[in-house]
PDB file of C-alpha atoms in Angstrom:
ATOM      1  CA  MET L  25      -6.202 -13.222  -2.551  1.00 39.00           C
ATOM      2  CA  ALA L  26      -6.322 -13.125  -6.346  1.00 44.00           C
ATOM      3  CA  GLY L  27      -7.117  -9.423  -6.377  1.00 46.00           C
ATOM      4  CA  HIS L  28      -3.994  -8.388  -4.536  1.00 52.00           C
ATOM      5  CA  SER L  29      -1.796 -10.761  -6.519  1.00 49.00           C
ATOM      6  CA  LYS L  30      -3.106  -9.548  -9.872  1.00 49.00           C
ATOM      7  CA  TRP L  31      -2.641  -5.918  -8.959  1.00 51.00           C
ATOM      8  CA  LYS L  32       0.792  -6.720  -7.529  1.00 52.00           C
ATOM      9  CA  ASN L  33       1.740  -8.116 -10.941  1.00 52.00           C
ATOM     10  CA  ILE L  34       0.618  -4.864 -12.586  1.00 50.00           C
ATOM     11  CA  GLN L  35       2.682  -2.884 -10.099  1.00 51.00           C
ATOM     12  CA  HIS L  36       5.733  -4.986 -10.889  1.00 47.00           C
ATOM     13  CA  ARG L  37       5.314  -4.302 -14.583  1.00 46.00           C
ATOM     14  CA  LYS L  38       4.764  -0.595 -14.058  1.00 48.00           C
ATOM     15  CA  GLY L  39       7.739  -0.314 -11.702  1.00 47.00           C
ATOM     16  CA  LYS L  40       7.996   1.360  -8.324  1.00 47.00           C
ATOM     17  CA  GLN L  41       6.541   4.667  -9.435  1.00 50.00           C
ATOM     18  CA  ASP L  42       6.528   6.447  -6.075  1.00 50.00           C
ATOM     19  CA  ALA L  43      10.315   6.466  -5.991  1.00 50.00           C
ATOM     20  CA  MET L  44      10.505   7.779  -9.553  1.00 51.00           C
ATOM     21  CA  ARG L  45       8.013  10.541  -8.793  1.00 48.00           C
ATOM     22  CA  GLY L  46      10.215  11.918  -6.042  1.00 54.00           C
ATOM     23  CA  LYS L  47       7.354  11.994  -3.532  1.00 70.00           C
ATOM     24  CA  LEU L  48       8.317   8.936  -1.546  1.00 76.00           C
ATOM     25  CA  PHE L  49      10.018  10.907   1.237  1.00 81.00           C
ATOM     26  CA  THR L  50       6.889  12.979   1.834  1.00 80.00           C
ATOM     27  CA  LYS L  51       4.663   9.931   2.150  1.00 79.00           C
ATOM     28  CA  ILE L  52       7.091   8.065   4.400  1.00 86.00           C
ATOM     29  CA  SER L  53       7.583  11.113   6.630  1.00 85.00           C
ATOM     30  CA  ARG L  54       3.848  11.368   7.172  1.00 81.00           C
ATOM     31  CA  GLU L  55       3.608   7.679   7.990  1.00 84.00           C
ATOM     32  CA  ILE L  56       6.445   8.042  10.530  1.00 90.00           C
ATOM     33  CA  PHE L  57       4.667  11.073  12.009  1.00 88.00           C
ATOM     34  CA  SER L  58       1.337   9.261  12.326  1.00 83.00           C
ATOM     35  CA  ALA L  59       2.902   6.075  13.726  1.00 86.00           C
ATOM     36  CA  ALA L  60       4.925   7.956  16.335  1.00 90.00           C
ATOM     37  CA  ARG L  61       1.993  10.119  17.362  1.00 85.00           C
ATOM     38  CA  SER L  62      -0.332   7.165  17.861  1.00 82.00           C
ATOM     39  CA  GLY L  63       2.088   4.632  19.344  1.00 87.00           C
ATOM     40  CA  GLY L  64       5.063   6.521  20.749  1.00 91.00           C
ATOM     41  CA  GLY L  65       8.551   7.191  19.473  1.00 92.00           C
ATOM     42  CA  ASN L  66      10.256   3.911  20.377  1.00 93.00           C
ATOM     43  CA  PRO L  67      10.424   1.558  17.366  1.00 90.00           C
ATOM     44  CA  ASP L  68      11.204  -1.383  19.679  1.00 87.00           C
ATOM     45  CA  THR L  69       7.702  -1.154  21.159  1.00 87.00           C
ATOM     46  CA  ASN L  70       5.895   0.513  18.216  1.00 87.00           C
ATOM     47  CA  PHE L  71       5.933  -1.946  15.328  1.00 82.00           C
ATOM     48  CA  ARG L  72       4.157   0.418  12.938  1.00 82.00           C
ATOM     49  CA  LEU L  73       6.889   2.990  13.546  1.00 90.00           C
ATOM     50  CA  ARG L  74       9.573   0.352  13.029  1.00 88.00           C
ATOM     51  CA  MET L  75       8.030  -0.567   9.658  1.00 83.00           C
ATOM     52  CA  ALA L  76       7.929   3.086   8.615  1.00 88.00           C
ATOM     53  CA  ILE L  77      11.550   3.624   9.646  1.00 92.00           C
ATOM     54  CA  ASP L  78      12.622   0.508   7.743  1.00 88.00           C
ATOM     55  CA  LYS L  79      10.831   1.844   4.673  1.00 86.00           C
ATOM     56  CA  ALA L  80      12.568   5.198   5.116  1.00 89.00           C
ATOM     57  CA  ARG L  81      15.983   3.568   5.327  1.00 89.00           C
ATOM     58  CA  GLU L  82      15.296   1.475   2.225  1.00 85.00           C
ATOM     59  CA  ALA L  83      14.533   4.740   0.426  1.00 84.00           C
ATOM     60  CA  ASN L  84      17.813   6.222   1.753  1.00 88.00           C
ATOM     61  CA  MET L  85      16.077   8.875   3.838  1.00 88.00           C
ATOM     62  CA  PRO L  86      18.643  10.634   6.090  1.00 89.00           C
ATOM     63  CA  SER L  87      18.546   9.643   9.762  1.00 91.00           C
ATOM     64  CA  ASP L  88      18.204  13.297  10.766  1.00 90.00           C
ATOM     65  CA  ASN L  89      14.987  13.564   8.747  1.00 88.00           C
ATOM     66  CA  ILE L  90      13.579  10.463  10.420  1.00 91.00           C
ATOM     67  CA  GLN L  91      14.376  11.676  13.939  1.00 91.00           C
ATOM     68  CA  ARG L  92      13.083  15.187  13.223  1.00 86.00           C
ATOM     69  CA  THR L  93       9.760  13.753  12.064  1.00 87.00           C
ATOM     70  CA  ILE L  94       9.465  11.639  15.223  1.00 91.00           C
ATOM     71  CA  ASP L  95      10.261  14.672  17.389  1.00 88.00           C
ATOM     72  CA  LYS L  96       7.543  16.687  15.655  1.00 83.00           C
ATOM     73  CA  ALA L  97       5.020  13.908  16.273  1.00 84.00           C
ATOM     74  CA  LEU L  98       5.900  13.815  19.963  1.00 85.00           C
ATOM     75  CA  GLY L  99       5.521  17.577  20.291  1.00 79.00           C
ATOM     76  CA  ASN L 100       9.224  18.220  20.802  1.00 81.00           C
ATOM     77  CA  ILE L 101       9.267  20.469  17.720  1.00 73.00           C
ATOM     78  CA  PRO L 102       6.401  22.794  16.701  1.00 75.00           C
ATOM     79  CA  GLY L 103       4.939  21.713  13.393  1.00 72.00           C
ATOM     80  CA  VAL L 104       1.903  20.756  11.375  1.00 73.00           C
ATOM     81  CA  THR L 105      -0.511  18.161  12.757  1.00 77.00           C
ATOM     82  CA  TYR L 106      -1.804  15.537  10.339  1.00 79.00           C
ATOM     83  CA  GLU L 107      -5.142  13.726  10.499  1.00 83.00           C
ATOM     84  CA  GLU L 108      -5.587  10.144   9.288  1.00 85.00           C
ATOM     85  CA  LEU L 109      -8.424   9.766   6.788  1.00 92.00           C
ATOM     86  CA  VAL L 110      -9.958   6.940   4.739  1.00 95.00           C
ATOM     87  CA  TYR L 111     -11.979   7.828   1.632  1.00 97.00           C
ATOM     88  CA  GLU L 112     -14.068   5.412  -0.423  1.00 97.00           C
ATOM     89  CA  GLY L 113     -15.484   5.613  -3.906  1.00 97.00           C
ATOM     90  CA  TYR L 114     -16.055   4.051  -7.307  1.00 97.00           C
ATOM     91  CA  GLY L 115     -13.899   4.142 -10.406  1.00 96.00           C
ATOM     92  CA  PRO L 116     -14.697   3.403 -14.074  1.00 94.00           C
ATOM     93  CA  GLY L 117     -16.428   0.066 -14.596  1.00 93.00           C
ATOM     94  CA  GLY L 118     -17.804   0.072 -11.042  1.00 94.00           C
ATOM     95  CA  VAL L 119     -14.391  -0.581  -9.455  1.00 95.00           C
ATOM     96  CA  ALA L 120     -14.331  -0.181  -5.666  1.00 96.00           C
ATOM     97  CA  VAL L 121     -11.590   2.178  -4.432  1.00 96.00           C
ATOM     98  CA  MET L 122     -10.286   2.832  -0.925  1.00 95.00           C
ATOM     99  CA  ILE L 123      -7.717   5.510  -0.091  1.00 95.00           C
ATOM    100  CA  GLU L 124      -5.685   6.053   3.073  1.00 91.00           C
ATOM    101  CA  LEU L 125      -4.534   9.643   3.594  1.00 89.00           C
ATOM    102  CA  LEU L 126      -2.724  11.932   6.024  1.00 83.00           C
ATOM    103  CA  SER L 127      -3.923  15.525   5.750  1.00 86.00           C
ATOM    104  CA  ASP L 128      -3.399  18.831   7.538  1.00 84.00           C
ATOM    105  CA  ASN L 129      -6.619  20.197   6.004  1.00 90.00           C
ATOM    106  CA  ARG L 130      -9.557  17.802   5.701  1.00 93.00           C
ATOM    107  CA  ASN L 131     -11.738  20.139   3.606  1.00 95.00           C
ATOM    108  CA  ARG L 132      -9.004  20.892   1.082  1.00 96.00           C
ATOM    109  CA  THR L 133      -8.096  17.216   0.748  1.00 95.00           C
ATOM    110  CA  ALA L 134     -11.719  16.126   0.274  1.00 96.00           C
ATOM    111  CA  ALA L 135     -12.260  18.682  -2.488  1.00 97.00           C
ATOM    112  CA  GLU L 136      -9.091  17.696  -4.317  1.00 97.00           C
ATOM    113  CA  ILE L 137      -9.773  13.946  -4.104  1.00 97.00           C
ATOM    114  CA  ARG L 138     -13.353  14.465  -5.269  1.00 97.00           C
ATOM    115  CA  HIS L 139     -12.049  16.429  -8.280  1.00 97.00           C
ATOM    116  CA  ILE L 140      -9.636  13.608  -9.165  1.00 97.00           C
ATOM    117  CA  PHE L 141     -12.499  11.075  -9.139  1.00 97.00           C
ATOM    118  CA  THR L 142     -14.905  13.266 -11.118  1.00 95.00           C
ATOM    119  CA  LYS L 143     -12.348  14.160 -13.798  1.00 94.00           C
ATOM    120  CA  ARG L 144     -11.710  10.468 -14.518  1.00 93.00           C
ATOM    121  CA  ASP L 145     -15.287   9.128 -14.582  1.00 93.00           C
ATOM    122  CA  GLY L 146     -15.240   8.078 -10.935  1.00 95.00           C
ATOM    123  CA  ASN L 147     -17.295   9.028  -7.910  1.00 95.00           C
ATOM    124  CA  LEU L 148     -16.165   9.720  -4.346  1.00 95.00           C
ATOM    125  CA  GLY L 149     -18.705   8.010  -2.095  1.00 94.00           C
ATOM    126  CA  GLU L 150     -19.798   7.948   1.521  1.00 93.00           C
ATOM    127  CA  THR L 151     -17.914   6.221   4.318  1.00 92.00           C
ATOM    128  CA  GLY L 152     -18.631   2.481   4.194  1.00 93.00           C
ATOM    129  CA  CYS L 153     -19.840   2.382   0.602  1.00 95.00           C
ATOM    130  CA  VAL L 154     -17.109  -0.035  -0.528  1.00 95.00           C
ATOM    131  CA  GLY L 155     -15.201  -0.895   2.665  1.00 94.00           C
ATOM    132  CA  TRP L 156     -17.201  -4.096   3.102  1.00 96.00           C
ATOM    133  CA  MET L 157     -15.686  -5.395  -0.168  1.00 95.00           C
ATOM    134  CA  PHE L 158     -12.170  -5.512   1.334  1.00 94.00           C
ATOM    135  CA  ASP L 159     -10.472  -7.528   4.073  1.00 93.00           C
ATOM    136  CA  ARG L 160      -7.628  -6.192   6.191  1.00 92.00           C
ATOM    137  CA  LYS L 161      -4.616  -8.483   5.726  1.00 92.00           C
ATOM    138  CA  GLY L 162      -0.900  -8.540   6.301  1.00 90.00           C
ATOM    139  CA  VAL L 163       0.970  -9.175   3.042  1.00 91.00           C
ATOM    140  CA  LEU L 164       4.666 -10.047   2.751  1.00 91.00           C
ATOM    141  CA  THR L 165       6.361 -10.668  -0.579  1.00 91.00           C
ATOM    142  CA  VAL L 166       9.686 -12.419  -1.192  1.00 91.00           C
ATOM    143  CA  GLU L 167      11.453 -12.127  -4.524  1.00 89.00           C
ATOM    144  CA  LYS L 168      12.186 -15.592  -5.920  1.00 89.00           C
ATOM    145  CA  GLU L 169      15.538 -14.504  -7.258  1.00 88.00           C
ATOM    146  CA  GLY L 170      17.974 -14.597  -4.369  1.00 84.00           C
ATOM    147  CA  CYS L 171      15.633 -16.382  -1.955  1.00 87.00           C
ATOM    148  CA  PRO L 172      17.794 -18.845   0.029  1.00 88.00           C
ATOM    149  CA  PHE L 173      14.956 -21.362   0.485  1.00 90.00           C
ATOM    150  CA  SER L 174      12.914 -23.590  -1.784  1.00 90.00           C
ATOM    151  CA  GLU L 175       9.207 -22.916  -2.247  1.00 91.00           C
ATOM    152  CA  ASP L 176       8.270 -25.900  -0.048  1.00 93.00           C
ATOM    153  CA  ASP L 177      10.640 -24.855   2.726  1.00 93.00           C
ATOM    154  CA  LEU L 178       9.426 -21.258   2.679  1.00 93.00           C
ATOM    155  CA  LEU L 179       5.810 -22.446   2.703  1.00 93.00           C
ATOM    156  CA  MET L 180       6.393 -24.563   5.824  1.00 94.00           C
ATOM    157  CA  MET L 181       8.326 -21.756   7.519  1.00 94.00           C
ATOM    158  CA  ALA L 182       5.503 -19.301   6.833  1.00 94.00           C
ATOM    159  CA  LEU L 183       2.767 -21.631   8.069  1.00 94.00           C
ATOM    160  CA  ASP L 184       4.757 -22.534  11.177  1.00 94.00           C
ATOM    161  CA  ALA L 185       5.151 -18.824  11.906  1.00 94.00           C
ATOM    162  CA  GLY L 186       1.362 -18.346  11.777  1.00 95.00           C
ATOM    163  CA  ALA L 187       0.674 -17.268   8.180  1.00 95.00           C
ATOM    164  CA  GLN L 188      -2.832 -17.770   6.755  1.00 94.00           C
ATOM    165  CA  ASP L 189      -1.949 -18.273   3.094  1.00 93.00           C
ATOM    166  CA  PHE L 190       1.000 -18.717   0.727  1.00 93.00           C
ATOM    167  CA  GLN L 191       1.061 -18.197  -3.043  1.00 91.00           C
ATOM    168  CA  SER L 192       3.697 -18.502  -5.749  1.00 90.00           C
ATOM    169  CA  GLU L 193       3.482 -15.820  -8.446  1.00 86.00           C
ATOM    170  CA  ASP L 194       5.667 -15.244 -11.514  1.00 82.00           C
ATOM    171  CA  ASP L 195       8.706 -13.793  -9.777  1.00 87.00           C
ATOM    172  CA  TYR L 196       7.806 -13.617  -6.090  1.00 90.00           C
ATOM    173  CA  PHE L 197       6.169 -15.492  -3.231  1.00 92.00           C
ATOM    174  CA  GLU L 198       3.267 -13.891  -1.380  1.00 93.00           C
ATOM    175  CA  ILE L 199       2.608 -14.645   2.300  1.00 94.00           C
ATOM    176  CA  THR L 200      -0.684 -13.577   3.877  1.00 94.00           C
ATOM    177  CA  THR L 201      -1.399 -13.089   7.581  1.00 95.00           C
ATOM    178  CA  SER L 202      -4.083 -11.669   9.807  1.00 94.00           C
ATOM    179  CA  PRO L 203      -3.359  -8.063  10.880  1.00 90.00           C
ATOM    180  CA  ASP L 204      -2.806  -9.229  14.466  1.00 90.00           C
ATOM    181  CA  ASP L 205      -0.245 -11.872  13.444  1.00 92.00           C
ATOM    182  CA  PHE L 206       1.578  -9.746  10.865  1.00 90.00           C
ATOM    183  CA  ALA L 207       4.344  -8.515  13.186  1.00 85.00           C
ATOM    184  CA  SER L 208       5.092 -11.921  14.705  1.00 89.00           C
ATOM    185  CA  VAL L 209       5.170 -13.670  11.306  1.00 93.00           C
ATOM    186  CA  GLN L 210       7.458 -11.025   9.846  1.00 89.00           C
ATOM    187  CA  GLU L 211       9.807 -11.142  12.820  1.00 87.00           C
ATOM    188  CA  ALA L 212       9.921 -14.952  12.779  1.00 91.00           C
ATOM    189  CA  LEU L 213      10.828 -15.092   9.083  1.00 92.00           C
ATOM    190  CA  VAL L 214      13.335 -12.245   9.299  1.00 88.00           C
ATOM    191  CA  GLY L 215      14.969 -14.195  12.114  1.00 89.00           C
ATOM    192  CA  GLN L 216      15.440 -17.100   9.691  1.00 90.00           C
ATOM    193  CA  GLY L 217      17.144 -14.924   7.086  1.00 89.00           C
ATOM    194  CA  ILE L 218      14.179 -13.959   4.895  1.00 90.00           C
ATOM    195  CA  LYS L 219      14.296 -10.543   3.232  1.00 86.00           C
ATOM    196  CA  PHE L 220      11.027  -9.010   2.076  1.00 85.00           C
ATOM    197  CA  ASP L 221      10.448  -6.958  -1.038  1.00 81.00           C
ATOM    198  CA  GLU L 222       7.218  -5.705   0.515  1.00 80.00           C
ATOM    199  CA  ALA L 223       5.810  -6.038   4.023  1.00 82.00           C
ATOM    200  CA  THR L 224       2.612  -4.184   4.822  1.00 82.00           C
ATOM    201  CA  VAL L 225      -0.840  -4.411   6.348  1.00 84.00           C
ATOM    202  CA  THR L 226      -3.186  -3.687   3.471  1.00 86.00           C
ATOM    203  CA  PHE L 227      -6.759  -3.929   2.215  1.00 90.00           C
ATOM    204  CA  VAL L 228      -7.302  -6.982  -0.009  1.00 89.00           C
ATOM    205  CA  PRO L 229     -10.426  -7.144  -2.226  1.00 92.00           C
ATOM    206  CA  GLN L 230     -12.774 -10.073  -1.703  1.00 92.00           C
ATOM    207  CA  ASN L 231     -13.664 -10.117  -5.403  1.00 91.00           C
ATOM    208  CA  THR L 232     -12.283  -8.387  -8.484  1.00 91.00           C
ATOM    209  CA  VAL L 233     -13.615  -6.718 -11.627  1.00 91.00           C
ATOM    210  CA  GLU L 234     -11.829  -7.363 -14.921  1.00 91.00           C
ATOM    211  CA  LEU L 235     -11.494  -4.203 -17.003  1.00 91.00           C
ATOM    212  CA  HIS L 236     -11.065  -3.740 -20.746  1.00 91.00           C
ATOM    213  CA  GLY L 237     -10.670  -0.893 -23.199  1.00 91.00           C
ATOM    214  CA  GLU L 238     -11.455   2.639 -22.032  1.00 92.00           C
ATOM    215  CA  ASP L 239     -12.505   1.495 -18.547  1.00 93.00           C
ATOM    216  CA  ALA L 240      -9.085  -0.098 -18.041  1.00 91.00           C
ATOM    217  CA  LYS L 241      -7.253   2.965 -19.316  1.00 92.00           C
ATOM    218  CA  LYS L 242      -9.290   5.413 -17.241  1.00 93.00           C
ATOM    219  CA  MET L 243      -8.996   3.293 -14.096  1.00 94.00           C
ATOM    220  CA  LEU L 244      -5.218   3.245 -14.365  1.00 92.00           C
ATOM    221  CA  GLN L 245      -5.252   7.010 -14.845  1.00 92.00           C
ATOM    222  CA  LEU L 246      -7.432   7.410 -11.745  1.00 95.00           C
ATOM    223  CA  TYR L 247      -5.218   5.124  -9.700  1.00 93.00           C
ATOM    224  CA  GLU L 248      -2.058   6.957 -10.722  1.00 90.00           C
ATOM    225  CA  ALA L 249      -3.595  10.397 -10.120  1.00 93.00           C
ATOM    226  CA  LEU L 250      -4.618   9.362  -6.607  1.00 93.00           C
ATOM    227  CA  GLU L 251      -1.155   7.938  -5.876  1.00 87.00           C
ATOM    228  CA  GLU L 252       0.442  11.197  -7.025  1.00 86.00           C
ATOM    229  CA  HIS L 253      -1.565  13.309  -4.568  1.00 89.00           C
ATOM    230  CA  ASP L 254       0.657  14.488  -1.718  1.00 83.00           C
ATOM    231  CA  ASP L 255      -1.847  13.515   0.999  1.00 87.00           C
ATOM    232  CA  VAL L 256      -2.436   9.963  -0.257  1.00 87.00           C
ATOM    233  CA  GLN L 257      -0.567   7.221   1.584  1.00 84.00           C
ATOM    234  CA  ALA L 258      -2.053   4.181  -0.164  1.00 85.00           C
ATOM    235  CA  VAL L 259      -4.684   3.287  -2.768  1.00 91.00           C
ATOM    236  CA  TYR L 260      -6.589  -0.016  -2.890  1.00 92.00           C
ATOM    237  CA  ALA L 261      -8.894  -1.144  -5.689  1.00 94.00           C
ATOM    238  CA  ASN L 262     -10.602  -4.370  -6.779  1.00 93.00           C
ATOM    239  CA  PHE L 263      -9.791  -4.457 -10.490  1.00 92.00           C
ATOM    240  CA  GLU L 264      -7.804  -6.756 -12.746  1.00 90.00           C
ATOM    241  CA  ILE L 265      -6.303  -5.970 -16.137  1.00 88.00           C
ATOM    242  CA  SER L 266      -4.906  -8.747 -18.315  1.00 85.00           C
ATOM    243  CA  GLU L 267      -1.375  -8.605 -19.701  1.00 84.00           C
ATOM    244  CA  GLU L 268      -2.809  -8.326 -23.205  1.00 87.00           C
ATOM    245  CA  GLU L 269      -4.897  -5.330 -22.162  1.00 85.00           C
ATOM    246  CA  MET L 270      -1.913  -3.720 -20.445  1.00 85.00           C
ATOM    247  CA  GLU L 271       0.084  -4.046 -23.670  1.00 84.00           C
ATOM    248  CA  LYS L 272      -2.709  -2.337 -25.603  1.00 83.00           C
ATOM    249  CA  ILE L 273      -2.769   0.511 -23.097  1.00 80.00           C
ATOM    250  CA  GLY L 274       1.001   0.817 -23.307  1.00 72.00           C
TER     251      GLY L 274
END
């Protein structure tokens, strides 16, 4: 789990950039659309939809926008149909990169993502070229500040709920689950008064590559360019950058 934790630390230092970029609503709307289309429009029985709605509310998305997106997904309102895609490739320094997307035009999206990789010394690869380097995991993070429980108590609560792993980082606790147990663990801990800073099913790298110098700088540029693309929902990569290196990059 070191790979996810290290990158999580970088994200904390960089800040929640999606919100600052003003593109968060677009990404959340597409996730709501995809979740409702695949699992129905009832968040009580569609946990993926419930997660997306919770994320939308945290971002202060208007309720009308949420419901309109669900109605479009169910065919109640004519609109654009999105396709779920996963692209894989390599970044500077041989870093493995996986990208989850929602697109209304597969050919356009593929060309644009390929251009982003090529411009930043990366390479968009074939399906399966790096997927084997990642494990699908549920990850829940709890900010230490304001957590009503001690580390030992939270650890026991998480394990009792069915979590696979528990780690203490600088300013947050990280709870790991299998994808199948993610919903039940989250619900059990929420029921005991736990509030999560992040709760998602994600790809976690099995091993990581430590980057320095130009490779580190270019990889961050690639990661940020991918995140900024309107069709990209999430980016996963197996690199680490030390705090000292981050300070050099600025």
